[in-house]
Coordinates of C-alpha atoms in Angstrom, one line a residue:
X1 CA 62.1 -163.1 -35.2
X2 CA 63.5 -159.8 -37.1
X3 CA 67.3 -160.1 -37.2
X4 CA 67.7 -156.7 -38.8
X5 CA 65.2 -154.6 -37.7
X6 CA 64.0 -151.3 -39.9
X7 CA 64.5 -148.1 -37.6
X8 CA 62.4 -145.3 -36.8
X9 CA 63.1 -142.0 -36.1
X10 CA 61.6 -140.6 -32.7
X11 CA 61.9 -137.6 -30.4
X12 CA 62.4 -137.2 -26.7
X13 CA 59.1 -136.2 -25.4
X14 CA 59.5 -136.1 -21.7
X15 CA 62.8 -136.6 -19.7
X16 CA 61.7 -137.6 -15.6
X17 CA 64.1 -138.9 -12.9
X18 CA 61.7 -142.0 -11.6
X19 CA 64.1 -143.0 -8.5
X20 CA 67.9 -141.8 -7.5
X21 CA 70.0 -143.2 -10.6
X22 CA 66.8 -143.6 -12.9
X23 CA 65.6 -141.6 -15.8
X24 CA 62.4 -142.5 -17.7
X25 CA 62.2 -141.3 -21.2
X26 CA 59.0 -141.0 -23.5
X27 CA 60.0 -141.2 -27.2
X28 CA 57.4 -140.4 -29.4
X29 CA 58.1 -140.8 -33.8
X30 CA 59.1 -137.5 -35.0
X31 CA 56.4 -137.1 -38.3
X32 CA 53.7 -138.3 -35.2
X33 CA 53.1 -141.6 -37.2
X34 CA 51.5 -144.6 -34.7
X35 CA 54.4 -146.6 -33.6
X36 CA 55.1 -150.2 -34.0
X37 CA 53.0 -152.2 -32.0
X38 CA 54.1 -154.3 -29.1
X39 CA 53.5 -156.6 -26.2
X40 CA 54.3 -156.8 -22.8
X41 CA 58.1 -158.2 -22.1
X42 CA 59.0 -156.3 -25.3
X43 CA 62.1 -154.0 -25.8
X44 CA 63.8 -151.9 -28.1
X45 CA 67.2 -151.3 -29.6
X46 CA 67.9 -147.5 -29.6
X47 CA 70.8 -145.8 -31.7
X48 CA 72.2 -143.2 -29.4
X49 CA 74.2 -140.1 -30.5
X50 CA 77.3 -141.8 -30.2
X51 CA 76.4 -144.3 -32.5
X52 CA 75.6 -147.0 -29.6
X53 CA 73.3 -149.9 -30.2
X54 CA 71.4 -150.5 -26.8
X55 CA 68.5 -152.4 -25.7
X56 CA 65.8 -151.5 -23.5
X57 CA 62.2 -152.6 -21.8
X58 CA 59.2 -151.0 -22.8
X59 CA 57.2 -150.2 -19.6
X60 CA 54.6 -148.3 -20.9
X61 CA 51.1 -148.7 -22.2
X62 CA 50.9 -151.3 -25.5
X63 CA 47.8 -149.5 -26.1
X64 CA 49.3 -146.3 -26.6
X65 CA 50.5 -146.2 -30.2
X66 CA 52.0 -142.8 -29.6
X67 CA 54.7 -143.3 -26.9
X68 CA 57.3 -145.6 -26.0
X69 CA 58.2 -145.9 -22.3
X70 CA 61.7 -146.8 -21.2
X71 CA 62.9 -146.8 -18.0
X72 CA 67.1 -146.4 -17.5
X73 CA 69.5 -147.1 -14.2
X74 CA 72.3 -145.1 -14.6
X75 CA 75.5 -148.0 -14.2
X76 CA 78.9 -146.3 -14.4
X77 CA 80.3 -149.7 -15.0
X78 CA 78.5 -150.8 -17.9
X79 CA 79.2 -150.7 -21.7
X80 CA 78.5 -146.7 -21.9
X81 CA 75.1 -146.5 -22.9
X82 CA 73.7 -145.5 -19.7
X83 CA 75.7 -143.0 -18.9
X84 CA 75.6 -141.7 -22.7
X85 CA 71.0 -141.5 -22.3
X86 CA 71.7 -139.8 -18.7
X87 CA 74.4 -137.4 -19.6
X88 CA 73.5 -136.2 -23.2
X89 CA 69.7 -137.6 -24.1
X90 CA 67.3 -134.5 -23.3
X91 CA 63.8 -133.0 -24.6
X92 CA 63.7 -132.5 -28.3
X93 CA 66.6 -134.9 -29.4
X94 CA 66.1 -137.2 -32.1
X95 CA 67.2 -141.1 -31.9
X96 CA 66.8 -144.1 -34.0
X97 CA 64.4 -147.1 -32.3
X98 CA 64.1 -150.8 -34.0
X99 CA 60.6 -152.2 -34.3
X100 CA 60.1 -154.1 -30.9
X101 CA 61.0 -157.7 -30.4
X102 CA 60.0 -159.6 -27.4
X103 CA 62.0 -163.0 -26.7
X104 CA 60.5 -162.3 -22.7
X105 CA 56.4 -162.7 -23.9
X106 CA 53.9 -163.1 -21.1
X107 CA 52.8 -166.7 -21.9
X108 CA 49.4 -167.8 -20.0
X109 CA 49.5 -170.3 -16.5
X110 CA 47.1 -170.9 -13.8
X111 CA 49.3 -168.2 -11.6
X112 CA 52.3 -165.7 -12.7
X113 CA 54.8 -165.5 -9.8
X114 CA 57.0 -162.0 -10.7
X115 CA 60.4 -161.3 -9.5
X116 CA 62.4 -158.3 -10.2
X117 CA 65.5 -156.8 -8.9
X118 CA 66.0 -153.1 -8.9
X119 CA 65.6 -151.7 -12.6
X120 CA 64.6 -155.5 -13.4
X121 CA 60.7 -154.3 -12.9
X122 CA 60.4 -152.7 -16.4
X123 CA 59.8 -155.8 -18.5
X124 CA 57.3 -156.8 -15.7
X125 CA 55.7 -153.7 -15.2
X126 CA 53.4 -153.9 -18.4
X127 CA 52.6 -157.6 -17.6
X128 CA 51.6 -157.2 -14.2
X129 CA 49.2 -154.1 -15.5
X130 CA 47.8 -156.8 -17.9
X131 CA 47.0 -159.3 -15.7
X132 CA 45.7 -157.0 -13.0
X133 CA 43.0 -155.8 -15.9
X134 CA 42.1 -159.2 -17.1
X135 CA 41.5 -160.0 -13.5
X136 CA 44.3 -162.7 -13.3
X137 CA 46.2 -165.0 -10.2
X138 CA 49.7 -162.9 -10.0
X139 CA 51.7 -161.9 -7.4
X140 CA 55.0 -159.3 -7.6
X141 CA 58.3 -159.8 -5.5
X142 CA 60.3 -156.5 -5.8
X143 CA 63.8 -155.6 -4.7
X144 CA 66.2 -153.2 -4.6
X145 CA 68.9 -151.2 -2.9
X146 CA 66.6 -148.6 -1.0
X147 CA 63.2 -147.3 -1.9
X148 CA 64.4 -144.4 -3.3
X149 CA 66.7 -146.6 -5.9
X150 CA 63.6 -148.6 -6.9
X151 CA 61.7 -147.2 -9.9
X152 CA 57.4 -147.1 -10.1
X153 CA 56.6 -148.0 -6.7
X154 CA 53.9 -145.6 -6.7
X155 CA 52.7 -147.6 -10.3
X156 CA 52.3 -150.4 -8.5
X157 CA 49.1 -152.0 -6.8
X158 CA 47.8 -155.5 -5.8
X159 CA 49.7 -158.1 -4.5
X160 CA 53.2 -157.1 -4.5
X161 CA 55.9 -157.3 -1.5
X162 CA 58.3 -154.5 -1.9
X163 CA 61.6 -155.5 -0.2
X164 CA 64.4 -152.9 -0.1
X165 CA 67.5 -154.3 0.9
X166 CA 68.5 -151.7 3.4
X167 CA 65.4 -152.1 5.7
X168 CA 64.9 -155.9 5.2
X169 CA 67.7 -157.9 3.8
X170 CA 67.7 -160.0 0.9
X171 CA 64.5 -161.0 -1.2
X172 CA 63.1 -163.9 0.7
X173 CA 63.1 -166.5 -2.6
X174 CA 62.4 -170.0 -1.0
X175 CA 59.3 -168.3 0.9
X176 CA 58.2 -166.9 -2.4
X177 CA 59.1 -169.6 -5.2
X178 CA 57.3 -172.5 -2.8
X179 CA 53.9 -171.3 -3.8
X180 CA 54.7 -172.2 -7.3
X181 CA 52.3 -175.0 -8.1
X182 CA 51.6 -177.1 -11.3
X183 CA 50.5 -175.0 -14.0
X184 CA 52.3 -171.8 -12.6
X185 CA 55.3 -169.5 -14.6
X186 CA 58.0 -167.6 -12.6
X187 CA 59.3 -164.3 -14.5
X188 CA 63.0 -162.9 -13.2
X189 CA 64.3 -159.8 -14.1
X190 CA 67.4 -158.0 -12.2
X191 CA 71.5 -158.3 -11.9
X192 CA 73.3 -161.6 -12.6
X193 CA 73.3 -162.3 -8.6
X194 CA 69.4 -162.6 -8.3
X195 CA 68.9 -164.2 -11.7
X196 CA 71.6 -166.9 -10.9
X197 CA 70.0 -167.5 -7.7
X198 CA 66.6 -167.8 -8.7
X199 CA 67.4 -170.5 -11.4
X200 CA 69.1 -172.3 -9.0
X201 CA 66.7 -172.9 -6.9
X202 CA 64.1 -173.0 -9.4
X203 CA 65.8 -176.1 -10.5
X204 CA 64.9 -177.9 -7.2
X205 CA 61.3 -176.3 -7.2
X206 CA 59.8 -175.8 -10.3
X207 CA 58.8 -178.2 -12.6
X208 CA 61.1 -177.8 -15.9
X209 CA 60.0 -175.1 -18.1
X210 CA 58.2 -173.2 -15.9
X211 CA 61.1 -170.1 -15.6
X212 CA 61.2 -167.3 -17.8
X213 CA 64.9 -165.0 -17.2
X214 CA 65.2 -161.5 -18.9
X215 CA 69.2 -160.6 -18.8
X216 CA 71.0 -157.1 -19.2
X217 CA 74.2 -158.9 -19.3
X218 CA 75.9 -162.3 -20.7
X219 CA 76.3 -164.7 -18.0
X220 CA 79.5 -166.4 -19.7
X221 CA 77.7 -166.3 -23.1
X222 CA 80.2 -167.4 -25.3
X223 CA 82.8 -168.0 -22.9
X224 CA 84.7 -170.6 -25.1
X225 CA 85.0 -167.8 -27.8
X226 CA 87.6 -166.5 -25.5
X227 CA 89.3 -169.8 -25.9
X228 CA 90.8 -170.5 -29.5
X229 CA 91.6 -174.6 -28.2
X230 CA 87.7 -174.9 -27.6
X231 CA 87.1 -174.0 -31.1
X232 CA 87.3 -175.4 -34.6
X233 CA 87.5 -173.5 -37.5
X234 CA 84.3 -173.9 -40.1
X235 CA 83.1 -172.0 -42.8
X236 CA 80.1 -169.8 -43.7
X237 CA 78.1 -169.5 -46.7
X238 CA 76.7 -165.6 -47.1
X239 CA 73.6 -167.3 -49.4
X240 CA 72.4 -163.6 -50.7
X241 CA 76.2 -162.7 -51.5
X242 CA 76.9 -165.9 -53.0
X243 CA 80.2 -165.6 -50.5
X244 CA 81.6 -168.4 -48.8
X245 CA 83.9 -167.2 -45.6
X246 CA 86.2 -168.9 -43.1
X247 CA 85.6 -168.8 -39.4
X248 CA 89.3 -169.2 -37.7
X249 CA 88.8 -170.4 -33.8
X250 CA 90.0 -167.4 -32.3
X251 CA 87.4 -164.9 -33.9
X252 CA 83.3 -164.9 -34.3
X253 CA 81.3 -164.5 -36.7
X254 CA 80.1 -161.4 -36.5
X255 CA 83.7 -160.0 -36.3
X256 CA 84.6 -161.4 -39.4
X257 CA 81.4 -160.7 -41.5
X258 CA 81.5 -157.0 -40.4
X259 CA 85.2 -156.9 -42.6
X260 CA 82.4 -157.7 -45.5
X261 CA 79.4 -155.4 -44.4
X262 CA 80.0 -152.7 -41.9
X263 CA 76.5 -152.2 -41.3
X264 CA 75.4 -155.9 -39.9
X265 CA 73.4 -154.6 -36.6
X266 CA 74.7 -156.1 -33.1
X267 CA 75.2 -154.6 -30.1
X268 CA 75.7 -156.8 -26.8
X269 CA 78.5 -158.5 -28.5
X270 CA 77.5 -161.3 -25.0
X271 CA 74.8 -163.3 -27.0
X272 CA 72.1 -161.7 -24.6
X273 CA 70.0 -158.9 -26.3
X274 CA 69.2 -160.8 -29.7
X275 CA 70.1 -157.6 -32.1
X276 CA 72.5 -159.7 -34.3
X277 CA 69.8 -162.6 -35.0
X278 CA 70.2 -164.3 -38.4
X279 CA 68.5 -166.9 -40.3
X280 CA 70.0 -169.9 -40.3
X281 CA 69.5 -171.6 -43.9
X282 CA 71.6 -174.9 -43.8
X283 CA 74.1 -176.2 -41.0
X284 CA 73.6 -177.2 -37.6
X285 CA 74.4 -173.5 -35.1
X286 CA 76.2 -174.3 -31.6
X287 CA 74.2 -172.3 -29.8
X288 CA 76.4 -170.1 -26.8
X289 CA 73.6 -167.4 -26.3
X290 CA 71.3 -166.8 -23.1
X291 CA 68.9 -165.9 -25.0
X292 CA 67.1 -168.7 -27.6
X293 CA 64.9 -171.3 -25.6
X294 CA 65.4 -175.0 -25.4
X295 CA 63.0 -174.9 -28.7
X296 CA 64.5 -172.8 -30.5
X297 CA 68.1 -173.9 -30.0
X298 CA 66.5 -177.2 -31.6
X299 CA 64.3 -175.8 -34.4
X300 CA 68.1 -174.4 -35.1
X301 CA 66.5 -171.9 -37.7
X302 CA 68.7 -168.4 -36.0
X303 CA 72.0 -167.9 -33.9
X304 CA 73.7 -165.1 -32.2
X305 CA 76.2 -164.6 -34.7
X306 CA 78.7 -162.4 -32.2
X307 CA 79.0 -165.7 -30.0
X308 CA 77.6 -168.7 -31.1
X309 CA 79.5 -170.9 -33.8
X310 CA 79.1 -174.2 -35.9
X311 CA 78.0 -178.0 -34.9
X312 CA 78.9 -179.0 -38.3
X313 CA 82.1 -177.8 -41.0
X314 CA 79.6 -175.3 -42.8
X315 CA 76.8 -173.0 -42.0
X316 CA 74.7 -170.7 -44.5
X317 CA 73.2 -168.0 -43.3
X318 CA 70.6 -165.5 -44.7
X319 CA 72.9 -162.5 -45.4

């Protein structure tokens, strides 16, 4: 996985408001050069004017070279990012994307069972378009606040159940999740609230393994970073510097090595959007992400330097 992704420079093609609170862009590169390629469940980090590192889905077309897609709800409450691509990104401005990384890939299974709350369907869009081409066994769950919150419902065709909340309630999960069979994957994307409750009761359903999640936000990642008693001190080697560093309990990793270089890339600052992914060289990482799988927690070969700490007194990363 890239942990510090090269940056291209692309212009706002076309601006369109896809549902109330929505706004799609279409970035194409600004010297017209094919774009990095990419795969369904893929996103990007964009630089906004402001400086801000955020992430978003591509929903587009892989096979269109020229254009990325992104799709983005407008949330008042959040970090500043949405409101910054609402309020000041418009036709003709130039931003800074990252070559796409995709920790949500479309794996194969017998049967894809797709759940998405509100702007939750990007991700999923491009993977249910795939499937519907190749001819494969899916079927689509959507939710959202009303239909004119929810984003691509006229993109969308085949099996999929459109729920809006304010004509039929909540998304009927146990009715949907109990025609996961042996062999089958579950995909969730959406708020903390429907994410949360789908793993629960995937837990009880599915056999292990077979969920895929996609967060916009850290579920408690790194919650004991807030709390200095639940942390030791431990050092970390800089192998490229040649630097060795202390790691005090009350601050991360990434706060400390930015005194050193300004520039390391992060963003989320939660452990959730994997822009601050380094190469772990020696050292065993205690991993407080949402984002690394079982197996790659185990292989041990990254970490999420803004949460995630030290297992053993030294680490040495690839910086």
């Amino acid at each position: 996985m890239t942990v510090a992704p090269d940056y291209q420079q692309v212009v706002v093609a076309e601006r369109v408001e896809l549902a109330q609170g929505v706004v799609g862009l279409t970035l194409h590169a600004v010297d017209s050069a094919p774009l990095a390629p990419w795969t369904p469940g893929a996103h990007i980090d964009i630089r906004l004017p402001s400086g801000l590192i955020r992430q978003y889905s591509l929903c587009g077309d892989p096979q269109d070279r020229q254009a990325y897609r992104i799709a983005v709800l407008r949330a008042p409450d959040s970090r500043g990012g949405s409101v910054e691509v609402h309020e000041r990104c418009a036709v003709g401005d130039e931003l800074a994307v990252s070559v796409p990384r995709n920790h949500f890939p479309l794996e194969a299974a017998r049967r894809h069972l797709f759940i998405a709350g509100g702007i939750g369907i990007t991700p999923l869009l491009p993977m249910v378009r795939q499937l519907a081409a190749a001819g494969g066994d899916w079927e689509l769950l959507y939710g959202g606040r009303s239909r004119s919150s929810m984003a691509f419902l006229d993109k969308l065709d085949g099996p999929v159940d459109v729920v809006p909340e304010d004509e039929f309630g909540l998304l009927p999960l146990d009715a949907f999740l109990e025609k996961a069979g042996s062999g089958d994957l579950v995909y969730c994307c959406g708020p903390e609230a429907l994410l949360a409750a789908v793993e629960a009761r995937c837990a009880h359903l599915l056999e292990p393994g077979a969920l895929r999640v996609e967060r916009f936000s850290g579920a408690g990642a790194g919650a004991r970073q807030d709390d200095p008693t639940a942390n030791e001190a431990f050092e970390v080697v800089l192998n490229r510097r040649g630097v060795v560093v202390e790691i005090p309990p009350a601050r991360s990793v990434l706060e400390v090595l930015r005194e050193i270089d300004p520039e390391l890339p992060f963003s989320c600052e939660e452990g959730y959007c994997g822009t601050c992914e380094t190469a772990v060289l020696a050292g065993t990482p205690d991993h407080r992400d949402t984002l690394l799988t079982p197996e790659e927690r185990a292989d041990g070969s990254s970490m999420m330097i803004c949460v995630s700490r030290a297992l053993t007194p030294r680490l040495t990363l690839d910086l």
